[in-house]
Amino acid sequence: MRKLLLLLCFILSHWGIVNAQDKKTIRSEQNPFSEARFTYFKETIVLFNEYLDTKNGSFNTTNFRILKPIGNRAWTIRFDAPLISTNSNTINKSGLGDLSLATSFIPYLTKKSGIATRLKITSNSANNPNFGSGKWVISPAVFYGTYIDTNKKLLLISDLEYQFSFAGSKNRADIRTTVLESTLVYSFAKNWISSNVAFRYNETRQGFQNSAFVEFGRKLTPDSLFYIHPSVAFGGQKSYNYGIELGVVILY
């Protein structure tokens, strides 16, 4: 954790002097962080529904997300508002989950590769203990994206994130989780196919809560996109069995 925090502090402290190229010119062209599912430079609304099957029943999340670039668009603000519902043999409930706010910053960017950082704070705001962690959580992360072919059809995005709680209910377990994730995206015509694997180590439970998914997406109009991805969890402490997510992305 200490190494990751030091890396983030270093990147943020040097944001004003990196990449002397014309940022507006670069960002108006194709680059790793302007792809369909990694939009940093346009106002974006994402609405998705994720269904997860767990050993104790099902868990459904309908999430509203809005992204707003600011300044010279090296910075982005993101807000998430999830609506949670659970379904088990004994209880069915719905309510608001934990709201979160994140800011992203891109200190380095070319037409082929880029580095981004993100700092997310998740609040203890769920109106039912089953719909949230019961903790305030801060999650620093660093991302690296690069095209791995000359035609810019194949994109690799990798990130390292550390999630840790700093306040909240004393009756809930602390959160200490390291996430290493990679996504490979192949774009063709108005479509894309991607694969993702995420390795998560939960220090509190002392076990892995990994997951993987395959995603299929299509651009419906120049400013609207649809995607679907089934997922599966694996690891000794996995938090669910399998899931499916459907989403719509709107650029405005």
mmCIF file of C-alpha atoms in Angstrom:
data_model
loop_
_atom_site.group_PDB
_atom_site.id
_atom_site.type_symbol
_atom_site.label_atom_id
_atom_site.label_comp_id
_atom_site.label_asym_id
_atom_site.label_seq_id
_atom_site.Cartn_x
_atom_site.Cartn_y
_atom_site.Cartn_z
ATOM 1 C CA MET A 1 0.000 0.000 0.000
ATOM 2 C CA ARG A 2 2.781 2.424 0.930
ATOM 3 C CA LYS A 3 4.493 1.986 -2.435
ATOM 4 C CA LEU A 4 1.252 2.625 -4.318
ATOM 5 C CA LEU A 5 0.504 5.782 -2.329
ATOM 6 C CA LEU A 6 4.027 7.091 -2.894
ATOM 7 C CA LEU A 7 3.657 6.456 -6.621
ATOM 8 C CA LEU A 8 0.359 8.343 -6.755
ATOM 9 C CA CYS A 9 1.788 11.275 -4.787
ATOM 10 C CA PHE A 10 4.767 11.454 -7.153
ATOM 11 C CA ILE A 11 2.582 11.465 -10.259
ATOM 12 C CA LEU A 12 0.216 14.108 -8.890
ATOM 13 C CA SER A 13 3.075 16.350 -7.738
ATOM 14 C CA HIS A 14 4.478 16.441 -11.280
ATOM 15 C CA TRP A 15 1.256 16.934 -13.207
ATOM 16 C CA GLY A 16 2.128 20.455 -14.341
ATOM 17 C CA ILE A 17 5.362 19.568 -16.145
ATOM 18 C CA VAL A 18 4.653 16.255 -17.871
ATOM 19 C CA ASN A 19 3.915 15.910 -21.573
ATOM 20 C CA ALA A 20 4.661 19.234 -23.214
ATOM 21 C CA GLN A 21 2.667 18.361 -26.344
ATOM 22 C CA ASP A 22 -0.525 20.174 -27.271
ATOM 23 C CA LYS A 23 -3.011 18.348 -25.025
ATOM 24 C CA LYS A 24 -6.093 19.497 -26.870
ATOM 25 C CA THR A 25 -4.720 18.253 -30.188
ATOM 26 C CA ILE A 26 -3.762 14.858 -28.751
ATOM 27 C CA ARG A 27 -7.043 14.370 -26.970
ATOM 28 C CA SER A 28 -9.135 15.199 -30.000
ATOM 29 C CA GLU A 29 -7.583 12.186 -31.700
ATOM 30 C CA GLN A 30 -7.717 8.498 -30.904
ATOM 31 C CA ASN A 31 -5.781 7.512 -27.795
ATOM 32 C CA PRO A 32 -6.056 4.745 -25.158
ATOM 33 C CA PHE A 33 -8.339 6.763 -22.869
ATOM 34 C CA SER A 34 -10.815 7.859 -25.555
ATOM 35 C CA GLU A 35 -12.089 4.385 -26.419
ATOM 36 C CA ALA A 36 -15.760 3.457 -26.044
ATOM 37 C CA ARG A 37 -15.521 2.023 -22.528
ATOM 38 C CA PHE A 38 -12.690 4.236 -21.286
ATOM 39 C CA THR A 39 -13.963 7.706 -22.116
ATOM 40 C CA TYR A 40 -12.154 10.428 -20.171
ATOM 41 C CA PHE A 41 -12.645 13.449 -22.400
ATOM 42 C CA LYS A 42 -16.392 13.624 -22.965
ATOM 43 C CA GLU A 43 -19.311 14.164 -20.631
ATOM 44 C CA THR A 44 -20.595 10.636 -20.079
ATOM 45 C CA ILE A 45 -23.600 8.959 -18.481
ATOM 46 C CA VAL A 46 -23.494 5.237 -17.766
ATOM 47 C CA LEU A 47 -26.532 3.270 -16.662
ATOM 48 C CA PHE A 48 -26.022 -0.416 -15.987
ATOM 49 C CA ASN A 49 -27.621 -3.331 -14.187
ATOM 50 C CA GLU A 50 -25.521 -6.117 -12.666
ATOM 51 C CA TYR A 51 -26.951 -9.398 -11.414
ATOM 52 C CA LEU A 52 -24.817 -11.585 -9.151
ATOM 53 C CA ASP A 53 -25.600 -15.086 -7.945
ATOM 54 C CA THR A 54 -24.232 -15.780 -4.467
ATOM 55 C CA LYS A 55 -24.372 -18.739 -2.103
ATOM 56 C CA ASN A 56 -27.019 -16.887 -0.047
ATOM 57 C CA GLY A 57 -29.238 -15.749 -2.919
ATOM 58 C CA SER A 58 -29.038 -13.091 -5.630
ATOM 59 C CA PHE A 59 -27.691 -9.554 -5.490
ATOM 60 C CA ASN A 60 -28.777 -6.957 -8.052
ATOM 61 C CA THR A 61 -27.285 -3.497 -8.590
ATOM 62 C CA THR A 62 -28.727 -0.788 -10.833
ATOM 63 C CA ASN A 63 -26.129 1.960 -11.020
ATOM 64 C CA PHE A 64 -26.259 5.514 -12.343
ATOM 65 C CA ARG A 65 -22.841 6.991 -13.139
ATOM 66 C CA ILE A 66 -21.951 10.408 -14.486
ATOM 67 C CA LEU A 67 -18.489 11.554 -15.616
ATOM 68 C CA LYS A 68 -17.565 15.198 -16.119
ATOM 69 C CA PRO A 69 -14.191 16.334 -17.519
ATOM 70 C CA ILE A 70 -12.956 19.623 -16.085
ATOM 71 C CA GLY A 71 -10.314 22.189 -16.961
ATOM 72 C CA ASN A 72 -8.187 21.077 -19.896
ATOM 73 C CA ARG A 73 -9.814 17.624 -19.570
ATOM 74 C CA ALA A 74 -6.827 16.078 -17.885
ATOM 75 C CA TRP A 75 -9.113 15.843 -14.845
ATOM 76 C CA THR A 76 -12.405 13.963 -14.598
ATOM 77 C CA ILE A 77 -14.989 13.837 -11.808
ATOM 78 C CA ARG A 78 -17.141 10.697 -11.443
ATOM 79 C CA PHE A 79 -20.234 10.141 -9.306
ATOM 80 C CA ASP A 80 -21.945 6.759 -8.712
ATOM 81 C CA ALA A 81 -25.384 6.159 -7.207
ATOM 82 C CA PRO A 82 -26.279 2.448 -6.869
ATOM 83 C CA LEU A 83 -29.727 1.014 -6.170
ATOM 84 C CA ILE A 84 -29.402 -2.423 -4.551
ATOM 85 C CA SER A 85 -31.858 -5.288 -4.249
ATOM 86 C CA THR A 86 -31.378 -8.692 -2.637
ATOM 87 C CA ASN A 87 -33.360 -11.868 -3.081
ATOM 88 C CA SER A 88 -32.989 -14.885 -0.788
ATOM 89 C CA ASN A 89 -35.151 -17.602 0.708
ATOM 90 C CA THR A 90 -35.837 -15.474 3.778
ATOM 91 C CA ILE A 91 -35.821 -11.828 2.745
ATOM 92 C CA ASN A 92 -36.282 -9.536 -0.266
ATOM 93 C CA LYS A 93 -35.205 -5.913 0.051
ATOM 94 C CA SER A 94 -34.311 -2.908 -2.082
ATOM 95 C CA GLY A 95 -32.658 0.386 -1.280
ATOM 96 C CA LEU A 96 -29.866 2.856 -1.873
ATOM 97 C CA GLY A 97 -26.299 1.554 -1.765
ATOM 98 C CA ASP A 98 -23.072 3.369 -0.926
ATOM 99 C CA LEU A 99 -22.637 6.573 -2.956
ATOM 100 C CA SER A 100 -19.142 7.239 -4.283
ATOM 101 C CA LEU A 101 -17.191 10.159 -5.729
ATOM 102 C CA ALA A 102 -13.961 9.821 -7.709
ATOM 103 C CA THR A 103 -11.497 12.088 -9.456
ATOM 104 C CA SER A 104 -9.159 10.950 -12.234
ATOM 105 C CA PHE A 105 -6.077 12.665 -13.591
ATOM 106 C CA ILE A 106 -4.009 11.933 -16.709
ATOM 107 C CA PRO A 107 -0.386 13.068 -16.256
ATOM 108 C CA TYR A 108 0.939 11.396 -19.416
ATOM 109 C CA LEU A 109 -0.729 10.791 -22.770
ATOM 110 C CA THR A 110 0.295 10.133 -26.366
ATOM 111 C CA LYS A 111 -1.612 8.745 -29.325
ATOM 112 C CA LYS A 112 -0.430 5.228 -28.431
ATOM 113 C CA SER A 113 -0.200 5.036 -24.628
ATOM 114 C CA GLY A 114 -1.093 6.852 -21.445
ATOM 115 C CA ILE A 115 -1.034 6.846 -17.652
ATOM 116 C CA ALA A 116 -3.969 7.835 -15.470
ATOM 117 C CA THR A 117 -4.544 8.000 -11.720
ATOM 118 C CA ARG A 118 -7.778 7.864 -9.770
ATOM 119 C CA LEU A 119 -8.805 8.546 -6.191
ATOM 120 C CA LYS A 120 -12.253 7.277 -5.157
ATOM 121 C CA ILE A 121 -14.096 7.773 -1.881
ATOM 122 C CA THR A 122 -17.047 5.499 -1.143
ATOM 123 C CA SER A 123 -19.375 6.728 1.575
ATOM 124 C CA ASN A 124 -21.151 4.774 4.271
ATOM 125 C CA SER A 125 -24.521 5.899 2.936
ATOM 126 C CA ALA A 126 -26.515 2.715 2.274
ATOM 127 C CA ASN A 127 -29.938 2.788 3.928
ATOM 128 C CA ASN A 128 -29.642 -0.888 4.878
ATOM 129 C CA PRO A 129 -26.587 -2.739 6.251
ATOM 130 C CA ASN A 130 -27.012 -5.410 3.555
ATOM 131 C CA PHE A 131 -26.584 -2.837 0.766
ATOM 132 C CA GLY A 132 -23.181 -1.457 1.729
ATOM 133 C CA SER A 133 -19.898 -2.150 3.449
ATOM 134 C CA GLY A 134 -20.734 -0.138 6.568
ATOM 135 C CA LYS A 135 -17.452 1.706 6.069
ATOM 136 C CA TRP A 136 -16.006 4.811 4.477
ATOM 137 C CA VAL A 137 -13.525 3.545 1.892
ATOM 138 C CA ILE A 138 -10.758 5.322 -0.002
ATOM 139 C CA SER A 139 -9.338 3.708 -3.151
ATOM 140 C CA PRO A 140 -6.249 5.110 -4.912
ATOM 141 C CA ALA A 141 -5.436 3.558 -8.285
ATOM 142 C CA VAL A 142 -3.047 3.920 -11.198
ATOM 143 C CA PHE A 143 -3.826 2.900 -14.815
ATOM 144 C CA TYR A 144 -1.698 2.198 -17.873
ATOM 145 C CA GLY A 145 -3.200 1.953 -21.334
ATOM 146 C CA THR A 146 -1.545 1.163 -24.641
ATOM 147 C CA TYR A 147 -2.408 0.043 -28.155
ATOM 148 C CA ILE A 148 -0.523 -3.138 -28.928
ATOM 149 C CA ASP A 149 -1.005 -3.029 -32.703
ATOM 150 C CA THR A 150 -0.320 -0.374 -35.318
ATOM 151 C CA ASN A 151 -3.957 -0.181 -36.468
ATOM 152 C CA LYS A 152 -5.216 0.689 -32.962
ATOM 153 C CA LYS A 153 -7.665 -2.177 -32.952
ATOM 154 C CA LEU A 154 -6.209 -3.919 -29.892
ATOM 155 C CA LEU A 155 -6.074 -2.027 -26.611
ATOM 156 C CA LEU A 156 -4.646 -3.126 -23.257
ATOM 157 C CA ILE A 157 -5.666 -1.345 -20.033
ATOM 158 C CA SER A 158 -4.118 -2.443 -16.736
ATOM 159 C CA ASP A 159 -4.623 -0.963 -13.287
ATOM 160 C CA LEU A 160 -3.511 -1.422 -9.699
ATOM 161 C CA GLU A 161 -5.852 -0.324 -6.899
ATOM 162 C CA TYR A 162 -5.798 -0.475 -3.122
ATOM 163 C CA GLN A 163 -9.060 -0.203 -1.163
ATOM 164 C CA PHE A 164 -8.978 0.573 2.550
ATOM 165 C CA SER A 165 -11.568 1.733 5.076
ATOM 166 C CA PHE A 166 -10.864 4.612 7.445
ATOM 167 C CA ALA A 167 -14.165 5.098 9.280
ATOM 168 C CA GLY A 168 -17.593 3.570 9.748
ATOM 169 C CA SER A 169 -19.379 0.958 11.816
ATOM 170 C CA LYS A 170 -17.244 -0.807 14.407
ATOM 171 C CA ASN A 171 -19.413 -3.889 13.913
ATOM 172 C CA ARG A 172 -18.291 -4.321 10.290
ATOM 173 C CA ALA A 173 -14.990 -5.783 9.136
ATOM 174 C CA ASP A 174 -12.269 -3.403 7.960
ATOM 175 C CA ILE A 175 -11.612 -3.282 4.223
ATOM 176 C CA ARG A 176 -8.073 -3.944 3.035
ATOM 177 C CA THR A 177 -8.095 -5.175 -0.573
ATOM 178 C CA THR A 178 -5.497 -5.051 -3.351
ATOM 179 C CA VAL A 179 -6.773 -5.308 -6.945
ATOM 180 C CA LEU A 180 -4.676 -5.996 -10.046
ATOM 181 C CA GLU A 181 -6.793 -5.893 -13.196
ATOM 182 C CA SER A 182 -6.199 -6.113 -16.950
ATOM 183 C CA THR A 183 -8.601 -5.625 -19.852
ATOM 184 C CA LEU A 184 -7.910 -6.452 -23.502
ATOM 185 C CA VAL A 185 -10.238 -4.766 -26.005
ATOM 186 C CA TYR A 186 -10.561 -5.559 -29.718
ATOM 187 C CA SER A 187 -12.542 -2.997 -31.739
ATOM 188 C CA PHE A 188 -13.973 -3.543 -35.211
ATOM 189 C CA ALA A 189 -16.501 -1.482 -37.180
ATOM 190 C CA LYS A 190 -19.063 -0.319 -34.605
ATOM 191 C CA ASN A 191 -18.401 -3.218 -32.231
ATOM 192 C CA TRP A 192 -15.932 -4.314 -29.604
ATOM 193 C CA ILE A 193 -15.090 -7.510 -27.742
ATOM 194 C CA SER A 194 -13.081 -7.460 -24.543
ATOM 195 C CA SER A 195 -11.824 -9.843 -21.902
ATOM 196 C CA ASN A 196 -10.975 -8.956 -18.328
ATOM 197 C CA VAL A 197 -9.376 -10.662 -15.368
ATOM 198 C CA ALA A 198 -9.102 -9.119 -11.906
ATOM 199 C CA PHE A 199 -7.072 -10.554 -9.055
ATOM 200 C CA ARG A 200 -8.264 -9.306 -5.661
ATOM 201 C CA TYR A 201 -6.552 -10.161 -2.403
ATOM 202 C CA ASN A 202 -8.646 -9.465 0.700
ATOM 203 C CA GLU A 203 -6.270 -8.930 3.618
ATOM 204 C CA THR A 204 -9.095 -9.094 6.163
ATOM 205 C CA ARG A 205 -10.283 -12.500 4.966
ATOM 206 C CA GLN A 206 -6.792 -13.549 3.931
ATOM 207 C CA GLY A 207 -7.946 -14.924 0.612
ATOM 208 C CA PHE A 208 -8.544 -14.151 -3.062
ATOM 209 C CA GLN A 209 -11.807 -12.798 -4.495
ATOM 210 C CA ASN A 210 -10.959 -12.897 -8.195
ATOM 211 C CA SER A 211 -13.229 -12.483 -11.198
ATOM 212 C CA ALA A 212 -13.184 -12.591 -15.003
ATOM 213 C CA PHE A 213 -15.574 -11.502 -17.729
ATOM 214 C CA VAL A 214 -16.027 -11.335 -21.494
ATOM 215 C CA GLU A 215 -17.773 -8.256 -22.894
ATOM 216 C CA PHE A 216 -19.599 -7.633 -26.147
ATOM 217 C CA GLY A 217 -20.433 -4.035 -27.096
ATOM 218 C CA ARG A 218 -21.815 -2.046 -30.000
ATOM 219 C CA LYS A 219 -22.036 1.632 -30.852
ATOM 220 C CA LEU A 220 -25.724 2.307 -31.561
ATOM 221 C CA THR A 221 -25.198 5.946 -32.577
ATOM 222 C CA PRO A 222 -22.102 8.186 -32.466
ATOM 223 C CA ASP A 223 -23.078 9.139 -28.914
ATOM 224 C CA SER A 224 -24.696 5.995 -27.499
ATOM 225 C CA LEU A 225 -23.339 2.523 -26.845
ATOM 226 C CA PHE A 226 -24.645 -0.750 -25.447
ATOM 227 C CA TYR A 227 -22.725 -3.600 -23.836
ATOM 228 C CA ILE A 228 -23.286 -6.926 -22.107
ATOM 229 C CA HIS A 229 -20.822 -9.003 -20.165
ATOM 230 C CA PRO A 230 -21.177 -12.269 -18.287
ATOM 231 C CA SER A 231 -18.715 -12.842 -15.448
ATOM 232 C CA VAL A 232 -17.511 -15.580 -13.148
ATOM 233 C CA ALA A 233 -15.786 -15.389 -9.769
ATOM 234 C CA PHE A 234 -12.982 -17.624 -8.560
ATOM 235 C CA GLY A 235 -10.700 -17.846 -5.561
ATOM 236 C CA GLY A 236 -10.899 -19.231 -2.038
ATOM 237 C CA GLN A 237 -12.894 -16.251 -0.724
ATOM 238 C CA LYS A 238 -14.937 -15.386 -3.816
ATOM 239 C CA SER A 239 -17.840 -13.039 -3.123
ATOM 240 C CA TYR A 240 -20.226 -14.477 -5.771
ATOM 241 C CA ASN A 241 -20.573 -17.388 -8.194
ATOM 242 C CA TYR A 242 -21.470 -15.867 -11.544
ATOM 243 C CA GLY A 243 -23.031 -12.682 -12.849
ATOM 244 C CA ILE A 244 -24.201 -10.710 -15.869
ATOM 245 C CA GLU A 245 -24.109 -6.966 -16.526
ATOM 246 C CA LEU A 246 -26.060 -4.939 -19.100
ATOM 247 C CA GLY A 247 -25.216 -1.307 -19.687
ATOM 248 C CA VAL A 248 -25.815 1.800 -21.781
ATOM 249 C CA VAL A 249 -23.213 4.541 -22.299
ATOM 250 C CA ILE A 250 -24.367 7.995 -23.417
ATOM 251 C CA LEU A 251 -21.944 10.749 -24.466
ATOM 252 C CA TYR A 252 -23.276 14.279 -24.284
#
